[in-house]
Coordinates of C-alpha atoms and ligand atoms in Angstrom, one line a residue:
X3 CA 44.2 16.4 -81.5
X4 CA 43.9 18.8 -78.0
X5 CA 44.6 16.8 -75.2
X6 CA 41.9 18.0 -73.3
X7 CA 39.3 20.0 -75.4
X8 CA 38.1 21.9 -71.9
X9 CA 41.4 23.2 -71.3
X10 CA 40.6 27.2 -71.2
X11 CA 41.7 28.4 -68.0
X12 CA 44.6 27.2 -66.0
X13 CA 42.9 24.8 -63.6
X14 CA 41.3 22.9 -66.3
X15 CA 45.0 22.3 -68.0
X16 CA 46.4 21.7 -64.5
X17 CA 43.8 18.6 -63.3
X18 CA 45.4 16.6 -65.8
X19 CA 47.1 13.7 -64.3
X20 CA 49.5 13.5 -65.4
X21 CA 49.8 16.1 -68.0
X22 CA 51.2 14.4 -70.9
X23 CA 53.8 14.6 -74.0
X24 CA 53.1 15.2 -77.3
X25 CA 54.6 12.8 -79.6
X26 CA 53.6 12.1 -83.3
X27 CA 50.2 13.7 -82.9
X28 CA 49.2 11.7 -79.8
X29 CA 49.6 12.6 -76.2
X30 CA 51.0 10.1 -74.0
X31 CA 52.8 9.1 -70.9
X32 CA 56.3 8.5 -70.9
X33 CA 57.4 4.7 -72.0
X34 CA 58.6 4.2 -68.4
X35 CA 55.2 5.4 -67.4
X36 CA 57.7 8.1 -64.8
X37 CA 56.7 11.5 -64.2
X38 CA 58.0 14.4 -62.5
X39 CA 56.3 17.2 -60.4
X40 CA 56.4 21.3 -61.4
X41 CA 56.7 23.1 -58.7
X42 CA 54.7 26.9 -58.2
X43 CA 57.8 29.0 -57.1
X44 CA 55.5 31.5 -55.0
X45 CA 54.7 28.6 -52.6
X46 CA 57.4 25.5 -53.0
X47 CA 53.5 23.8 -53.6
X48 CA 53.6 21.3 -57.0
X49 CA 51.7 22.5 -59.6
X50 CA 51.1 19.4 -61.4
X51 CA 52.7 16.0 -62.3
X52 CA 54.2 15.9 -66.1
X53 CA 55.2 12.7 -68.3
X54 CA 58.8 12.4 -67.7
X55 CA 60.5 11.9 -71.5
X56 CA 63.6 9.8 -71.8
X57 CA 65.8 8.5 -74.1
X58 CA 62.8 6.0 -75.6
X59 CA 60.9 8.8 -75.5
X60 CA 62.9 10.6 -77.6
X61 CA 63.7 7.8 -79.9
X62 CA 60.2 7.8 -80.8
X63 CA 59.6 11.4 -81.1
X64 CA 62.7 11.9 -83.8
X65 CA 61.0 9.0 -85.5
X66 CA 57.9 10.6 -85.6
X67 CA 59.4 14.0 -86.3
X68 CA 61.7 11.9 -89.5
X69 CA 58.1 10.7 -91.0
X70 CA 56.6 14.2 -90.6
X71 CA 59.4 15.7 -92.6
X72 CA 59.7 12.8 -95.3
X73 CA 56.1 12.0 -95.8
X74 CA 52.4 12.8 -95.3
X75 CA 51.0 16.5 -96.0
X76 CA 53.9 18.6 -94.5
X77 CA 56.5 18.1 -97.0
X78 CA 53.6 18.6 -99.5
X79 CA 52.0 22.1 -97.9
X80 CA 52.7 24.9 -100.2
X81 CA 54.8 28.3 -98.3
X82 CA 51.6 30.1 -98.1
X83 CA 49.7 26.8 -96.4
X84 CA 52.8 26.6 -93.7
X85 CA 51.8 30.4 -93.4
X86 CA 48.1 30.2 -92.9
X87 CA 49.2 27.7 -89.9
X88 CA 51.5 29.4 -87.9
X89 CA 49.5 32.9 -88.3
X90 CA 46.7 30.4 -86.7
X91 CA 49.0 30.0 -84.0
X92 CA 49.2 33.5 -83.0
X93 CA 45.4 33.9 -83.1
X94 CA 45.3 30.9 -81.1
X95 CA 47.7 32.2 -78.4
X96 CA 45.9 35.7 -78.8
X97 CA 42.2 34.2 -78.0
X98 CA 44.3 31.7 -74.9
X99 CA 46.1 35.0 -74.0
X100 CA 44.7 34.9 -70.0
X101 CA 44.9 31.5 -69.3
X102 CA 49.0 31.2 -71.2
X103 CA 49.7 34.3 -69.0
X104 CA 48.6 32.6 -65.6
X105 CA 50.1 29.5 -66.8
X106 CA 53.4 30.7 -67.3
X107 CA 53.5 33.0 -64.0
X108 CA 52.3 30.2 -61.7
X109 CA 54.9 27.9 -63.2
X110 CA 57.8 30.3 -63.8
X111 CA 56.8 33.1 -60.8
X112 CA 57.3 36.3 -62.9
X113 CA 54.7 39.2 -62.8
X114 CA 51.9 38.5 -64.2
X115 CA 51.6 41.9 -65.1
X116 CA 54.5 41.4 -67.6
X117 CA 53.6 37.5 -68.6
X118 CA 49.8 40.0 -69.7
X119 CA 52.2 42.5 -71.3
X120 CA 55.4 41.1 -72.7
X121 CA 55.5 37.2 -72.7
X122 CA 51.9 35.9 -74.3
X123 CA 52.2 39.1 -77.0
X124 CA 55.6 38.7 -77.9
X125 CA 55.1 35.3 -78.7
X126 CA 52.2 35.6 -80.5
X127 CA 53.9 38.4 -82.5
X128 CA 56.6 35.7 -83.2
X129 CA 54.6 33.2 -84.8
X130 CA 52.9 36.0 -87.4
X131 CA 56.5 37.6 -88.3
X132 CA 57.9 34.2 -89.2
X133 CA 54.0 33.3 -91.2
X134 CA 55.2 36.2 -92.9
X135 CA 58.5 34.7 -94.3
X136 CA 57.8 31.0 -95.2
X137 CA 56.8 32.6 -98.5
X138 CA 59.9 34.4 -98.9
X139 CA 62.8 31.5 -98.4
X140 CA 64.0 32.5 -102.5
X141 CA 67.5 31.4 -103.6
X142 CA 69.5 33.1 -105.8
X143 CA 70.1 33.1 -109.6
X144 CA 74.7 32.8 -109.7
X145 CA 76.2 34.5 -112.4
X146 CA 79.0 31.9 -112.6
X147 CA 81.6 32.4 -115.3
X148 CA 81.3 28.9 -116.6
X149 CA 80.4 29.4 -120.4
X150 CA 76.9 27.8 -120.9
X151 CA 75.7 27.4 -116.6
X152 CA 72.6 27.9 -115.4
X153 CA 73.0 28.5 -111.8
X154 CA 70.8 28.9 -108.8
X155 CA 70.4 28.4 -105.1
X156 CA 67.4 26.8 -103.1
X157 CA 66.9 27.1 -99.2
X158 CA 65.8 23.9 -98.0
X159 CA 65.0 23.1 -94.5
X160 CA 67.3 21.2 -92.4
X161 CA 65.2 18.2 -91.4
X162 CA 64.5 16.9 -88.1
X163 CA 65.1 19.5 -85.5
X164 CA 66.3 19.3 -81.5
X165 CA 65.4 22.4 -79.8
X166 CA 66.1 22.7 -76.1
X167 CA 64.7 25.6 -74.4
X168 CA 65.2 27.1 -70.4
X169 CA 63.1 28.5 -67.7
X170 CA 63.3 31.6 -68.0
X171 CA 61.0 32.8 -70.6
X172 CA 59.6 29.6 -71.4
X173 CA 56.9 30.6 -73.8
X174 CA 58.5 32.9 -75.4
X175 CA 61.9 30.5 -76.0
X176 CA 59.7 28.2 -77.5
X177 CA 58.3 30.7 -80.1
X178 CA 61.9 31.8 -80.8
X179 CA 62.5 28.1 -81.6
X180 CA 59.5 26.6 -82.9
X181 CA 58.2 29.6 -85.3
X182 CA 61.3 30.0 -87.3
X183 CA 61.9 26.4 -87.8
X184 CA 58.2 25.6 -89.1
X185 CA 58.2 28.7 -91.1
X186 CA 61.7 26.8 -92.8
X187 CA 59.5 23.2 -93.1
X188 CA 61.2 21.6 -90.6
X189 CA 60.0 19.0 -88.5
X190 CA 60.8 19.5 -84.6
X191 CA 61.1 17.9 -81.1
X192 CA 61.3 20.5 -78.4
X193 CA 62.2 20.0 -74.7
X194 CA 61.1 22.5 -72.3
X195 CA 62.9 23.0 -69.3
X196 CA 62.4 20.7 -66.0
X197 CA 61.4 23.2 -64.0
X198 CA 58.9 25.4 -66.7
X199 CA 57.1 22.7 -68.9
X200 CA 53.8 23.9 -69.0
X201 CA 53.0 26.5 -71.2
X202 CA 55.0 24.5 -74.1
X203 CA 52.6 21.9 -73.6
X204 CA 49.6 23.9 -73.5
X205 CA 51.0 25.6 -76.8
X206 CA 51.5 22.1 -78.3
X207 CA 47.5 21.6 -77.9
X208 CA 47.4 24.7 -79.7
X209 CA 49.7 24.0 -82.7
X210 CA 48.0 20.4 -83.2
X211 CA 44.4 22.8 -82.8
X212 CA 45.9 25.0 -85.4
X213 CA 46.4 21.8 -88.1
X214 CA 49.8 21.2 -87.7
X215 CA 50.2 18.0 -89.5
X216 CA 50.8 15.2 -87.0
X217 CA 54.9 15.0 -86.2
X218 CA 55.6 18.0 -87.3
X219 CA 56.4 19.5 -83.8
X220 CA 56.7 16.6 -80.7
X221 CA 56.8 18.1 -77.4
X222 CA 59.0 16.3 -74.3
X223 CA 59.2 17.6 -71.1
X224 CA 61.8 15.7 -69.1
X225 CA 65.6 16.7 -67.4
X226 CA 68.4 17.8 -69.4
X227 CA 71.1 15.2 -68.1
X228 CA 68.5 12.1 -69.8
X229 CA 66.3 13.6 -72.3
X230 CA 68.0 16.9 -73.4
X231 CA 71.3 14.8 -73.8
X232 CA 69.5 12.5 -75.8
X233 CA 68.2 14.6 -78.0
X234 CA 71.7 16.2 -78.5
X235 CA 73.4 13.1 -79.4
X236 CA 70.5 11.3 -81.8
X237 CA 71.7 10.3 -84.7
X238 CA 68.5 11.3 -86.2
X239 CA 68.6 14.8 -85.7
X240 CA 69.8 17.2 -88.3
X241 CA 70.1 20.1 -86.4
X242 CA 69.7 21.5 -82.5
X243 CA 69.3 24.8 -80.9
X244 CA 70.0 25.2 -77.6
X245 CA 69.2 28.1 -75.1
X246 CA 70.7 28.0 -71.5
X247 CA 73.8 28.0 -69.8
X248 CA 77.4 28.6 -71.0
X249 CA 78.3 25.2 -69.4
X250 CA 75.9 23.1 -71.0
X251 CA 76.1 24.7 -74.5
X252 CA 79.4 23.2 -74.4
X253 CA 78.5 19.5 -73.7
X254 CA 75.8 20.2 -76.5
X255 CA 78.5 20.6 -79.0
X256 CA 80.4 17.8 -77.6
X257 CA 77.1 15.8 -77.7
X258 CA 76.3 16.6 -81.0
X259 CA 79.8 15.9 -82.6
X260 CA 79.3 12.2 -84.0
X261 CA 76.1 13.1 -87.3
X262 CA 78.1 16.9 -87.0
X263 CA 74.6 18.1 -86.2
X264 CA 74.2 21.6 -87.2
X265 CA 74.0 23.6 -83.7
X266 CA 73.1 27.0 -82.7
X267 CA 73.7 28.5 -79.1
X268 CA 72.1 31.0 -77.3
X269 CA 74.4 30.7 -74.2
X270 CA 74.7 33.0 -71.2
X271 CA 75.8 36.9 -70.3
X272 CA 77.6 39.0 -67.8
X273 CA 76.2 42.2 -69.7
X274 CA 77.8 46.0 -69.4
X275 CA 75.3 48.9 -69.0
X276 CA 77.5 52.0 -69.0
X277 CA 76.2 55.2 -67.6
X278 CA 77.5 58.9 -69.3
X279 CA 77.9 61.5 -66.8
X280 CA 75.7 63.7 -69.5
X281 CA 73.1 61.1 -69.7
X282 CA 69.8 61.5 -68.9
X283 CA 70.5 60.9 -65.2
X284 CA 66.8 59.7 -63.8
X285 CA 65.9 58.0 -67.1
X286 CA 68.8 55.8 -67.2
X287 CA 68.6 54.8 -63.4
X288 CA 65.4 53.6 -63.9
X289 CA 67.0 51.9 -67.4
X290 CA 69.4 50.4 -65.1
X291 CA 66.6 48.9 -63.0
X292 CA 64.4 47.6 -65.5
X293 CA 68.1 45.9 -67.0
X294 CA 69.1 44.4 -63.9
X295 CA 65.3 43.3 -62.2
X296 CA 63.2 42.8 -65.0
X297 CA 61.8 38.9 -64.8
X298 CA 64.1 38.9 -61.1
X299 CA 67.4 39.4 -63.1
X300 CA 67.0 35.8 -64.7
X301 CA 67.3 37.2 -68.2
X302 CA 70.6 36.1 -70.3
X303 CA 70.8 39.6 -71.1
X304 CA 70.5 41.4 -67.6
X305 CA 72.5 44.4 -67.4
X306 CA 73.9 42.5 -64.4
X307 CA 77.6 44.8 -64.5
X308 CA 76.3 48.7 -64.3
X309 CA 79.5 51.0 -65.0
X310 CA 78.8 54.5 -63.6
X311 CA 80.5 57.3 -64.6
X312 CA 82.7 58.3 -60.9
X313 CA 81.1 62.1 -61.4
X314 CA 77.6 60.5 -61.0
X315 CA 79.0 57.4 -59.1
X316 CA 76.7 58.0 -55.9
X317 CA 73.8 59.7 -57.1
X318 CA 73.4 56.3 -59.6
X319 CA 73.8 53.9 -56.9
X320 CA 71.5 55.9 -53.9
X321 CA 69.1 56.4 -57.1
X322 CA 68.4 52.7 -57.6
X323 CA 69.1 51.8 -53.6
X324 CA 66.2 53.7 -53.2
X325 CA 63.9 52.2 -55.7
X326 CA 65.4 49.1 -55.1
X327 CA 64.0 49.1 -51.4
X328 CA 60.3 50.4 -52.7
X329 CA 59.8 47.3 -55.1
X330 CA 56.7 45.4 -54.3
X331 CA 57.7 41.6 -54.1
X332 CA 55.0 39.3 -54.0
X333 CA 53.7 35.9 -55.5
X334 CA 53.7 36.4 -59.4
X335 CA 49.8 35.8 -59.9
X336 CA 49.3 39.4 -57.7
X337 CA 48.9 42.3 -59.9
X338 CA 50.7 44.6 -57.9
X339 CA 53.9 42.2 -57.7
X340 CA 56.8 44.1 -59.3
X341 CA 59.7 41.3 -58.1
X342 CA 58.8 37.5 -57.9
X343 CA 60.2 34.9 -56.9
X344 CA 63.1 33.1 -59.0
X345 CA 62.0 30.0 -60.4
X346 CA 63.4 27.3 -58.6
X347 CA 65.1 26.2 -54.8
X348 CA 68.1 25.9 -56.5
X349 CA 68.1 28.7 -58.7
X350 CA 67.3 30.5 -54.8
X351 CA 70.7 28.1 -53.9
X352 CA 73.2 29.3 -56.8
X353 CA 71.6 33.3 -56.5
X354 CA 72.3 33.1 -52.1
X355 CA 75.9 31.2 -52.8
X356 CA 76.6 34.3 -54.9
X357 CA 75.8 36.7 -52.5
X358 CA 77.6 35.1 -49.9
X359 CA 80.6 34.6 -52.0
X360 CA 80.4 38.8 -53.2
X361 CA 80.4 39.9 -49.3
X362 CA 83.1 37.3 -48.5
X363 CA 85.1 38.7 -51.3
X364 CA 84.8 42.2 -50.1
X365 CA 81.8 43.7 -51.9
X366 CA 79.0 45.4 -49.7
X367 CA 75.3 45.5 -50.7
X368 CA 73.6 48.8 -50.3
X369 CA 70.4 46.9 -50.3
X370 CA 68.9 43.4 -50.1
X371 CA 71.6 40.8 -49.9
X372 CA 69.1 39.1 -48.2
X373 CA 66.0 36.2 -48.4
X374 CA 62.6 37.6 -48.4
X375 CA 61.4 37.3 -44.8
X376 CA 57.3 37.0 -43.5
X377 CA 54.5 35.1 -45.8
X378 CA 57.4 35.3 -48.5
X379 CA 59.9 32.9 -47.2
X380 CA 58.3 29.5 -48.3
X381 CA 58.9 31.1 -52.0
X382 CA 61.9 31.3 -53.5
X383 CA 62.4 35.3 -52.9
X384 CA 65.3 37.2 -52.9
X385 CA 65.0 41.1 -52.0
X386 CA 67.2 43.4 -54.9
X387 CA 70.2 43.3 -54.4
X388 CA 72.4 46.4 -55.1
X389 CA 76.4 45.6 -54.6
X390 CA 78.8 48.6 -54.0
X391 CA 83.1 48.4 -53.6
X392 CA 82.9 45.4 -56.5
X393 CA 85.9 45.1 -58.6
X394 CA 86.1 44.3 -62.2
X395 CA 88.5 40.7 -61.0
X396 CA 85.6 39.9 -58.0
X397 CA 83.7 36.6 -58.8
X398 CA 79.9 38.6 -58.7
X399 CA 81.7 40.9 -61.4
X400 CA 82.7 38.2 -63.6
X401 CA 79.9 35.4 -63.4
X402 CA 76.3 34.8 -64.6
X403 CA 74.6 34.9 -61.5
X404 CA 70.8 35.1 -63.1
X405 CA 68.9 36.7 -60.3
X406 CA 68.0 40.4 -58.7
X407 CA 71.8 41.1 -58.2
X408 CA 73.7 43.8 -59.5
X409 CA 77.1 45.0 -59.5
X410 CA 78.0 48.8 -59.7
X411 CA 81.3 50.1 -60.6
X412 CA 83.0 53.6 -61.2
X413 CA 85.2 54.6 -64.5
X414 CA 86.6 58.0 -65.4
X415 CA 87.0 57.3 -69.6
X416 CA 85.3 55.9 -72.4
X417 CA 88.5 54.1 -73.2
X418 CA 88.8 52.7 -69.6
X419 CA 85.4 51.4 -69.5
X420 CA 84.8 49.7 -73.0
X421 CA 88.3 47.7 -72.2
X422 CA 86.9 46.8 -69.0
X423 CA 83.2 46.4 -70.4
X424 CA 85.0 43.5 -72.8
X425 CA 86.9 42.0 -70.1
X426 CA 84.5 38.8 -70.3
X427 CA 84.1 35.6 -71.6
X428 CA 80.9 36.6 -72.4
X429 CA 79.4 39.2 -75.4
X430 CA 75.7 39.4 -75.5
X431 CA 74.7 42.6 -74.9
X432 CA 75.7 45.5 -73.6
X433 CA 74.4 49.2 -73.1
X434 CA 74.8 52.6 -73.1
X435 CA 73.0 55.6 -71.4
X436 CA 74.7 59.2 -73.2
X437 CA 73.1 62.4 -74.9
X438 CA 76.8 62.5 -76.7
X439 CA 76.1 61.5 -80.4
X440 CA 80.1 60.8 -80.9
X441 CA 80.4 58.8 -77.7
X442 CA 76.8 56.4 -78.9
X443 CA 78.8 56.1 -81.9
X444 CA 82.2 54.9 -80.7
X445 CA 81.0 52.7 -77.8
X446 CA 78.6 51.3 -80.0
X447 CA 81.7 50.1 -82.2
X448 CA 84.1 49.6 -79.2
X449 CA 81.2 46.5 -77.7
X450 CA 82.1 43.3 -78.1
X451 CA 78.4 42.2 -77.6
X452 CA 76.0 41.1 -80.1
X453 CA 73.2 43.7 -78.7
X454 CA 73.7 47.5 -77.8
X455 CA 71.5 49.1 -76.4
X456 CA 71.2 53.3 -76.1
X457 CA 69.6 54.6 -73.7
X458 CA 67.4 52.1 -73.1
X459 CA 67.3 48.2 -72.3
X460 CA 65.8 44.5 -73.1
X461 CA 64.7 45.4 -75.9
X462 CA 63.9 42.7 -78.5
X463 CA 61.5 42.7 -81.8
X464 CA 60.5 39.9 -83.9
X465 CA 62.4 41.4 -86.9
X466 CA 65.7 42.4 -85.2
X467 CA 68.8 39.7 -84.9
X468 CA 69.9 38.7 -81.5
X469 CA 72.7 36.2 -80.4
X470 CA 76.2 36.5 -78.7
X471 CA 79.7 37.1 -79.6
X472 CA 82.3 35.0 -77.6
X473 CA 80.7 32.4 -75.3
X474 CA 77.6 33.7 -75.5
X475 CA 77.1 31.1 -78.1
X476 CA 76.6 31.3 -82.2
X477 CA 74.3 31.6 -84.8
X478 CA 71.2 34.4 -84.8
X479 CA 67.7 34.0 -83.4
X480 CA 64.8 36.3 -85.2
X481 CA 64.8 38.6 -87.7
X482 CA 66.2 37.5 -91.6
X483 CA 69.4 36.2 -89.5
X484 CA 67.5 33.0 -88.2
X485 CA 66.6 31.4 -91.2
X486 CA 70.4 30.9 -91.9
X487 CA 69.9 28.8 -89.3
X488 CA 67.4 26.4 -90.2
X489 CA 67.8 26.3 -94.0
X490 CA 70.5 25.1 -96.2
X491 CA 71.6 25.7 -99.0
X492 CA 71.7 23.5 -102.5
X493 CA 73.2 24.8 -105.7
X494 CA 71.8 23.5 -108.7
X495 CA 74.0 23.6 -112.3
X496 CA 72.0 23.0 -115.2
X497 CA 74.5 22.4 -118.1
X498 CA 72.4 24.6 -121.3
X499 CA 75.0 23.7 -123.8
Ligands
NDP511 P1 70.7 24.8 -68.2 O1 71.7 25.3 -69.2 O2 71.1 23.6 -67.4 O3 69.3 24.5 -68.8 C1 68.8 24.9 -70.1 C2 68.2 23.7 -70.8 O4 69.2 22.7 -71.1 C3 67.1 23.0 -69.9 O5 66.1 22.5 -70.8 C4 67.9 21.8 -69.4 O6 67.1 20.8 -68.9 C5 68.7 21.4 -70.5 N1 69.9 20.6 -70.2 C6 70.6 20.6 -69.0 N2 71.6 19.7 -69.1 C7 71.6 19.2 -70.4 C8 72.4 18.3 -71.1 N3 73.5 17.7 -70.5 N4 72.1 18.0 -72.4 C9 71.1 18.6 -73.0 N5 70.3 19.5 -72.4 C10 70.5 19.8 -71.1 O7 70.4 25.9 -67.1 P2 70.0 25.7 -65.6 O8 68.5 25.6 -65.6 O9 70.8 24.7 -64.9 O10 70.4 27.1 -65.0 C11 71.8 27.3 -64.5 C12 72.3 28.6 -65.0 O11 72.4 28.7 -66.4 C13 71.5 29.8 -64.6 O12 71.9 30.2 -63.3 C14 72.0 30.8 -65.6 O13 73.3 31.3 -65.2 C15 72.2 30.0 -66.8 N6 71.0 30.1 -67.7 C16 71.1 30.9 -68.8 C17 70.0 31.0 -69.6 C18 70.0 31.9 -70.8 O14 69.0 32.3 -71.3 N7 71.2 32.2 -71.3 C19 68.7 30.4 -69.4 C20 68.8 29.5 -68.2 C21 69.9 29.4 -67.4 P3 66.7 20.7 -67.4 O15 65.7 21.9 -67.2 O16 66.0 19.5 -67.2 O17 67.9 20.9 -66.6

């Protein structure tokens, strides 16, 4: 059932009052009937009012989601059937591709240019690689040495699933969470974040387009402290995965301690990009840009500590100073806009508090450090900011700050700067700009990160594992590495004697 058949551009989707939740097949308003306003971070303007899901809400939606997995066609659906719907997915998203792209930079702010080119594509491209393996979940045959025992292995989906996505890439989270998990048999309810709900919802109208039997994914937008929690404490879940901060991946495992809910965390970063004196010297400045601004720095993986070599120390940092300064911000739905606004006023709040705290504890910005001024300041714009005289102990050097700021260091050995590269509570990813095939090869070993990257940056593929070391969180997202994560695994003995 769409929730409104008209729905192909964004205005049609937005004159929905309010837009709804999607639970059990039907979309509805919230049991308290509340709802909450999204707000277009270009303008400070609301967007539109959504259903506000709470712990009823919820209640409902696991029930529905419990049904869905028990009974009715999706338990029944062969692996190729489960296939056939989430490749329909993608050629849904694919023919919607416009209208999820202005969606998701009106509601998040990021370039439309890149919502066009990276977000709507990669998550179509999601949904086909895991079509591709719900017909490839096999077990194994165990050659116990029991005399006269048959033994195998089946992968068997987890159950009901709690998936709780952020605002950062909010399409795209919810293909990384959704496509896997359905491509298992799973049954799912998802919570987009407060501040980015709509294109999950629009997606759900495309999932119950697609076939999806009804259940089998429930949509509730709402806030983390009523219905993410929960979510993370039902007793009916099987299994959540959570993407967001460090901090609240925590009270997610606490949360999710009384069933001993399987959980999976894709937490936060403070990420090392290393630059080789006998790198590439223009090509990795502009890596370093695209690893620290891309999507305004609010990526878990931003290259958000750059390490530069001292021989090449100031040529690195007047490089990106100057094509810091020449970066066109402007409102996300402008095609020229290279730097939008972050996502929320107190995203703006946390990035400004950093700032302040970096030049208070001695660090100096070579550019930016500021608010954008003129027809940009009832957004929530913050110019690039580039910080010189940081040191590894400073608070900007050590904490996720998830916005256009970066910090820029010196080192004089490879030794010296993969100890210091570690020195973090964090380990997603980390990166490496050299020519030297012996130094790729011993930093790539040295990284305590789940991700390195050479000479290049943010790069991320259906097919290839990513997650963090240390409190970056556990567990795998894409590639063969997820569907550890939303299968389990029976062994059968079959006595032949
Ligand atoms: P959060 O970690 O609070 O939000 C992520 C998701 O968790 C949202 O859906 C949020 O809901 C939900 N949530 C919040 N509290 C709870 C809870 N107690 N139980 C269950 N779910 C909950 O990130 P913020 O939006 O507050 O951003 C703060 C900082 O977190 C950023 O500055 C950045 O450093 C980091 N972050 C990291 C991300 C990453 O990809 N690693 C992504 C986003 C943020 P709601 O939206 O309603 O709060």
């Amino acid at each position: 059932m769409a929730n409104i058949e008209t729905a192909t551009t964004p205005s049609a989707f937005l004159a929905q009052h309010p837009i709804k939740m999607l639970i059990g097949g039907q979309w509805v308003e919230a049991a308290s009937g509340k709802t909450f306003d999204t707000i277009n971070p270009s303008t400070g303007q609301v967007l539109a009012k959504v259903a506000q899901a709470e712990a009823e809400d919820i209640d409902r939606a696991v029930a529905a989601g419990r049904r869905a997995f028990e009974s009715g066609q999706w338990p029944k659906l062969t692996p190729s059937q489960r296939g056939r719907l989430l490749w329909k997915v993608a050629d849904l998203i694919e023919q919607h591709a416009e209208e999820l792209a202005e969606l998701e930079t009106l509601d998040n702010g990021k370039p439309i240019k890149y919502s066009r080119l990276v977000d709507v594509p990669l998550t179509a491209d999601h949904f086909r690689y895991f079509a591709g393996w719900a017909t490839k979940l096999e077990g194994e045959t165990i050659p116990v040495s029991v005399p006269n025992m048959f033994t195998y292995t089946l992968r068997e989906p987890m159950g009901v699933v709690g998936q709780i996505i952020p605002w950062n890439f909010p399409l795209q989270m919810a293909s990384w969470k959704l496509a896997p998990a359905l491509a298992c048999g799973n049954t799912v309810v998802l919570k987009p974040a407060e501040q980015t709900p709509l294109t999950a919802l629009r997606l759900g109208e495309l999932i119950c387009e697609a076939g999806f039997p009804d259940g089998v994914v429930n949509i509730l937008p709402g806030f983390g402290e009523t219905a993410g929690a929960a979510l993370a404490a039902h007793p009916g879940v099987d299994k959540i995965a959570f993407t967001g901060s460090t901090e609240v991946g925590k009270k997610i495992v606490h949360a999710s301690a009384d069933n001993l809910k399987k959980v999976t965390l894709e937490l936060g970063g403070k990420s090392p990009n290393i630059i080789f004196p006998d790198a590439d010297l223009k090509f990795a400045v502009r890596g370093a840009m695209n690893a620290i601004f891309f999507n305004q720095g609010q990526v878990c993986t931003a290259g958000s500590r750059l390490f530069a070599h001292k021989s090449v120390y100031d040529s690195v940092l007047s490089g990106m100073t100057d094509l810091a300064r020449k970066m066109n911000l402007g409102p996300g739905i402008d095609p020229t806009t290279e730097l939008g606004p972050l996502v929320s006023q107190e995203q703006l709040d946390r990035v400004m508090n950093y700032i302040a705290i970096g030049k208070r504890e001695g660090a100096t910005p070579t550019t930016g450090g500021e608010r954008a001024e003129g027809d940009l300041a009832q957004g929530y714009f913050v110019k690039p900011t580039i910080f010189d005289r940081v040191a590894d102990d400073m608070t900007i050097a050590r904490e996720e700050i998830f916005g256009p700021v970066v910090v820029v260091m010196p080192f004089e050995e490879v030794e010296e700067v993969a100890a210091r590269a570690n020195q973090s509570i964090y380990g997603l990813a980390a990166a490496v700009w050299t020519n030297d095939v012996k130094k790729v090869h011993k930093m790539v070993a040295a990284l305590k990160a789940g991700v390195v990257w050479v000479n290049t940056y943010n790069q991320f593929d259906a097919a290839a594992p990513f997650g963090g070391y240390k409190q970056s969180g556990y567990g795998r997202e894409m590639g063969h590495a997820v569907l550890d994560a939303y299968t389990q695994t029976k062994t059968a003995w079959i006595n032949l004697r």
